[in-house]
Amino acid sequence: MASHCPHCKDRNLHPSRIETDLPALSCDGCGGSLLSLVAYRHWRENQPEQAQHTAESAVLDEVQDTSVALCCPKCRHFMTKFRVSADARNQIDLCVHCDEAWLDRGEWQLLDSLALAGRLTQVFTQPWQNRVRSTEAERRAEQLWSERLGTDYARAQELREWLRGNAQAREILAYVNQVRDEIPR
Ligand SMILES: [Zn+2]
Ligand SMILES: [Zn+2]
């Protein structure tokens, strides 16, 4: 039985290749692909190390991302979304029942450019997702500090970095902290 595209719904998926030796099912309408993680693991095992190559940025202009919930074309369960990295808004949909991932148009190339094509299954783990979230939280906090400190932010950052690598950081802070009482509130 033909599988329907989870995105376009009225289109069938047809056999395709994401890489020369990595088969998938793709949709001509939206350019998305359904990738079996079984096929992916098989492909990964046969990849020489350092086979990562960087996709052309021209291809990355076409990256799309589905924000709506998708139904797995095989079992009709809702797929789960996984953030790829803190640098990309993209989410990859995974059916945890079938072990099938849905890649929107350009998302494979995006993974490749982030050197993640060979580590796709790691993206679906809790530690990975936690890391994406904490990196994002750190960035938001930095953003708030930069707004609060304005033109002094760069200088403060520099000072912090300098203290971070300094064995006497505590002493220096204690010394600097003396000005605290002199600062008007
Ligand atoms: Zn489609
Ligand atoms: Zn499924």
mmCIF file of C-alpha atoms and ligand atoms in Angstrom:
data_model
loop_
_atom_site.group_PDB
_atom_site.id
_atom_site.type_symbol
_atom_site.label_atom_id
_atom_site.label_comp_id
_atom_site.label_asym_id
_atom_site.label_seq_id
_atom_site.Cartn_x
_atom_site.Cartn_y
_atom_site.Cartn_z
ATOM 1 C CA MET A 1 0.000 0.000 0.000
ATOM 2 C CA ALA A 2 1.358 3.408 -0.940
ATOM 3 C CA SER A 3 2.140 5.810 1.882
ATOM 4 C CA HIS A 4 0.787 9.338 1.717
ATOM 5 C CA CYS A 5 2.916 12.392 2.340
ATOM 6 C CA PRO A 6 2.276 13.486 5.969
ATOM 7 C CA HIS A 7 2.567 17.070 4.815
ATOM 8 C CA CYS A 8 0.629 17.229 1.515
ATOM 9 C CA LYS A 9 -1.688 14.322 2.433
ATOM 10 C CA ASP A 10 -3.051 13.921 -1.119
ATOM 11 C CA ARG A 11 0.294 12.839 -2.565
ATOM 12 C CA ASN A 12 1.961 9.465 -2.482
ATOM 13 C CA LEU A 13 5.509 8.947 -1.356
ATOM 14 C CA HIS A 14 7.776 7.251 -3.853
ATOM 15 C CA PRO A 15 11.158 5.522 -3.468
ATOM 16 C CA SER A 16 14.075 7.934 -3.642
ATOM 17 C CA ARG A 17 17.621 8.334 -2.435
ATOM 18 C CA ILE A 18 18.821 10.921 0.071
ATOM 19 C CA GLU A 19 22.391 9.864 -0.608
ATOM 20 C CA THR A 20 23.655 7.486 -3.281
ATOM 21 C CA ASP A 21 23.311 4.536 -0.922
ATOM 22 C CA LEU A 22 20.645 5.839 1.439
ATOM 23 C CA PRO A 23 17.104 5.015 0.295
ATOM 24 C CA ALA A 24 14.040 6.909 1.485
ATOM 25 C CA LEU A 25 10.463 7.681 0.440
ATOM 26 C CA SER A 26 9.967 11.172 -0.931
ATOM 27 C CA CYS A 27 7.172 13.527 -1.931
ATOM 28 C CA ASP A 28 7.352 15.449 -5.212
ATOM 29 C CA GLY A 29 4.964 18.054 -3.874
ATOM 30 C CA CYS A 30 6.823 19.376 -0.822
ATOM 31 C CA GLY A 31 10.235 17.770 -1.337
ATOM 32 C CA GLY A 32 10.128 16.085 2.086
ATOM 33 C CA SER A 33 11.403 12.571 2.748
ATOM 34 C CA LEU A 34 10.523 9.745 5.060
ATOM 35 C CA LEU A 35 13.683 8.087 6.280
ATOM 36 C CA SER A 36 13.707 4.730 8.013
ATOM 37 C CA LEU A 37 16.189 4.766 10.878
ATOM 38 C CA VAL A 38 16.935 1.124 10.129
ATOM 39 C CA ALA A 39 18.091 2.155 6.640
ATOM 40 C CA TYR A 40 19.864 5.139 8.149
ATOM 41 C CA ARG A 41 21.831 3.035 10.648
ATOM 42 C CA HIS A 42 22.797 0.640 7.901
ATOM 43 C CA TRP A 43 24.025 3.556 5.773
ATOM 44 C CA ARG A 44 25.856 5.082 8.743
ATOM 45 C CA GLU A 45 27.716 1.864 9.492
ATOM 46 C CA ASN A 46 29.005 1.781 5.939
ATOM 47 C CA GLN A 47 30.194 5.383 5.966
ATOM 48 C CA PRO A 48 33.912 5.937 6.267
ATOM 49 C CA GLU A 49 34.769 8.236 9.182
ATOM 50 C CA GLN A 50 35.348 11.860 8.175
ATOM 51 C CA ALA A 51 32.898 11.411 5.338
ATOM 52 C CA GLN A 52 31.128 14.559 6.480
ATOM 53 C CA HIS A 53 30.966 17.162 3.792
ATOM 54 C CA THR A 54 29.462 20.593 3.939
ATOM 55 C CA ALA A 55 26.421 21.329 1.872
ATOM 56 C CA GLU A 56 26.354 24.339 -0.403
ATOM 57 C CA SER A 57 24.777 27.350 1.222
ATOM 58 C CA ALA A 58 22.644 27.760 -1.910
ATOM 59 C CA VAL A 59 20.883 24.535 -0.996
ATOM 60 C CA LEU A 60 20.350 25.743 2.571
ATOM 61 C CA ASP A 61 18.255 28.648 1.320
ATOM 62 C CA GLU A 62 15.580 26.120 0.500
ATOM 63 C CA VAL A 63 15.343 24.582 3.940
ATOM 64 C CA GLN A 64 11.777 24.289 5.116
ATOM 65 C CA ASP A 65 10.277 23.330 8.422
ATOM 66 C CA THR A 66 6.861 22.015 9.309
ATOM 67 C CA SER A 67 5.571 23.432 12.565
ATOM 68 C CA VAL A 68 2.256 21.540 12.584
ATOM 69 C CA ALA A 69 1.972 18.070 14.078
ATOM 70 C CA LEU A 70 2.420 15.351 11.463
ATOM 71 C CA CYS A 71 0.887 11.900 11.331
ATOM 72 C CA CYS A 72 3.216 9.016 10.577
ATOM 73 C CA PRO A 73 2.444 7.836 7.016
ATOM 74 C CA LYS A 74 2.846 4.220 8.149
ATOM 75 C CA CYS A 75 0.968 3.885 11.436
ATOM 76 C CA ARG A 76 -0.995 7.186 11.630
ATOM 77 C CA HIS A 77 0.290 8.002 15.131
ATOM 78 C CA PHE A 78 1.408 11.583 15.705
ATOM 79 C CA MET A 79 5.101 12.067 15.175
ATOM 80 C CA THR A 80 7.316 13.675 17.837
ATOM 81 C CA LYS A 81 9.318 16.809 17.067
ATOM 82 C CA PHE A 82 13.008 17.059 17.913
ATOM 83 C CA ARG A 83 15.054 20.225 17.728
ATOM 84 C CA VAL A 84 18.234 19.822 15.705
ATOM 85 C CA SER A 85 20.391 22.476 17.335
ATOM 86 C CA ALA A 86 20.204 25.798 19.128
ATOM 87 C CA ASP A 87 21.367 27.434 15.890
ATOM 88 C CA ALA A 88 18.523 26.172 13.743
ATOM 89 C CA ARG A 89 14.813 26.496 14.361
ATOM 90 C CA ASN A 90 14.247 23.276 12.451
ATOM 91 C CA GLN A 91 12.638 20.278 14.042
ATOM 92 C CA ILE A 92 12.759 16.759 12.755
ATOM 93 C CA ASP A 93 9.665 14.622 13.161
ATOM 94 C CA LEU A 94 10.089 11.083 14.354
ATOM 95 C CA CYS A 95 7.578 8.278 14.692
ATOM 96 C CA VAL A 96 8.728 6.488 17.807
ATOM 97 C CA HIS A 97 6.544 3.487 16.906
ATOM 98 C CA CYS A 98 7.981 2.892 13.439
ATOM 99 C CA ASP A 99 11.419 4.480 13.842
ATOM 100 C CA GLU A 100 10.782 6.615 10.769
ATOM 101 C CA ALA A 101 11.921 10.218 10.525
ATOM 102 C CA TRP A 102 10.360 12.914 8.383
ATOM 103 C CA LEU A 103 12.788 15.386 6.843
ATOM 104 C CA ASP A 104 11.371 18.508 5.253
ATOM 105 C CA ARG A 105 12.917 19.807 2.042
ATOM 106 C CA GLY A 106 16.557 20.744 2.649
ATOM 107 C CA GLU A 107 16.699 19.352 6.190
ATOM 108 C CA TRP A 108 19.099 16.567 5.265
ATOM 109 C CA GLN A 109 21.430 19.189 3.763
ATOM 110 C CA LEU A 110 20.969 21.245 6.921
ATOM 111 C CA LEU A 111 22.000 18.254 9.057
ATOM 112 C CA ASP A 112 24.954 17.750 6.777
ATOM 113 C CA SER A 113 26.042 21.371 7.104
ATOM 114 C CA LEU A 114 25.836 21.094 10.906
ATOM 115 C CA ALA A 115 27.961 17.904 10.660
ATOM 116 C CA LEU A 116 24.978 16.006 12.041
ATOM 117 C CA ALA A 117 24.197 13.747 9.096
ATOM 118 C CA GLY A 118 26.245 11.008 10.717
ATOM 119 C CA ARG A 119 24.743 11.646 14.167
ATOM 120 C CA LEU A 120 21.063 11.875 13.363
ATOM 121 C CA THR A 121 20.002 9.296 15.949
ATOM 122 C CA GLN A 122 21.687 11.328 18.712
ATOM 123 C CA VAL A 123 19.321 14.195 17.960
ATOM 124 C CA PHE A 124 16.451 11.976 19.133
ATOM 125 C CA THR A 125 17.919 11.473 22.615
ATOM 126 C CA GLN A 126 16.988 13.323 25.795
ATOM 127 C CA PRO A 127 20.557 14.533 26.543
ATOM 128 C CA TRP A 128 20.710 16.102 23.077
ATOM 129 C CA GLN A 129 17.369 17.823 23.501
ATOM 130 C CA ASN A 130 18.364 19.041 26.981
ATOM 131 C CA ARG A 131 21.557 20.495 25.564
ATOM 132 C CA VAL A 132 19.683 22.352 22.829
ATOM 133 C CA ARG A 133 17.363 23.784 25.464
ATOM 134 C CA SER A 134 20.087 24.853 27.882
ATOM 135 C CA THR A 135 22.129 26.449 25.084
ATOM 136 C CA GLU A 136 19.050 28.412 24.124
ATOM 137 C CA ALA A 137 18.392 29.456 27.726
ATOM 138 C CA GLU A 138 22.004 30.651 28.064
ATOM 139 C CA ARG A 139 21.650 32.684 24.898
ATOM 140 C CA ARG A 140 18.459 34.279 26.103
ATOM 141 C CA ALA A 141 20.138 35.202 29.407
ATOM 142 C CA GLU A 142 23.103 36.696 27.511
ATOM 143 C CA GLN A 143 20.696 38.686 25.377
ATOM 144 C CA LEU A 144 19.058 40.134 28.498
ATOM 145 C CA TRP A 145 22.435 41.056 29.978
ATOM 146 C CA SER A 146 23.479 42.757 26.771
ATOM 147 C CA GLU A 147 20.301 44.841 26.822
ATOM 148 C CA ARG A 148 20.793 45.691 30.488
ATOM 149 C CA LEU A 149 24.467 46.636 30.227
ATOM 150 C CA GLY A 150 24.256 48.327 26.834
ATOM 151 C CA THR A 151 27.592 49.694 25.666
ATOM 152 C CA ASP A 152 29.382 48.221 28.708
ATOM 153 C CA TYR A 153 28.362 44.683 27.798
ATOM 154 C CA ALA A 154 31.395 43.883 25.636
ATOM 155 C CA ARG A 155 33.757 45.112 28.362
ATOM 156 C CA ALA A 156 31.923 43.117 31.041
ATOM 157 C CA GLN A 157 32.083 40.009 28.882
ATOM 158 C CA GLU A 158 35.794 40.462 28.417
ATOM 159 C CA LEU A 159 36.269 40.839 32.164
ATOM 160 C CA ARG A 160 34.243 37.703 32.821
ATOM 161 C CA GLU A 161 36.243 35.668 30.321
ATOM 162 C CA TRP A 162 39.462 36.915 31.846
ATOM 163 C CA LEU A 163 38.264 35.922 35.338
ATOM 164 C CA ARG A 164 37.116 32.521 34.126
ATOM 165 C CA GLY A 165 40.592 31.460 33.206
ATOM 166 C CA ASN A 166 42.271 33.112 36.163
ATOM 167 C CA ALA A 167 43.546 31.081 39.130
ATOM 168 C CA GLN A 168 43.142 34.141 41.393
ATOM 169 C CA ALA A 169 39.599 34.918 40.254
ATOM 170 C CA ARG A 170 38.178 34.860 43.809
ATOM 171 C CA GLU A 171 40.829 37.206 45.164
ATOM 172 C CA ILE A 172 40.419 39.581 42.232
ATOM 173 C CA LEU A 173 36.663 39.635 42.724
ATOM 174 C CA ALA A 174 37.091 40.349 46.446
ATOM 175 C CA TYR A 175 39.448 43.197 45.591
ATOM 176 C CA VAL A 176 37.153 44.670 42.931
ATOM 177 C CA ASN A 177 34.141 44.218 45.181
ATOM 178 C CA GLN A 178 35.514 46.893 47.513
ATOM 179 C CA VAL A 179 34.072 49.569 45.229
ATOM 180 C CA ARG A 180 30.616 48.272 45.994
ATOM 181 C CA ASP A 181 30.151 50.578 48.980
ATOM 182 C CA GLU A 182 31.228 53.586 46.936
ATOM 183 C CA ILE A 183 28.640 53.019 44.237
ATOM 184 C CA PRO A 184 25.503 55.132 44.621
ATOM 185 C CA ARG A 185 22.354 53.051 44.569
HETATM 186 ZN ZN ZN B 1 4.486 16.376 0.400
HETATM 187 ZN ZN ZN B 2 4.595 5.237 12.632
#
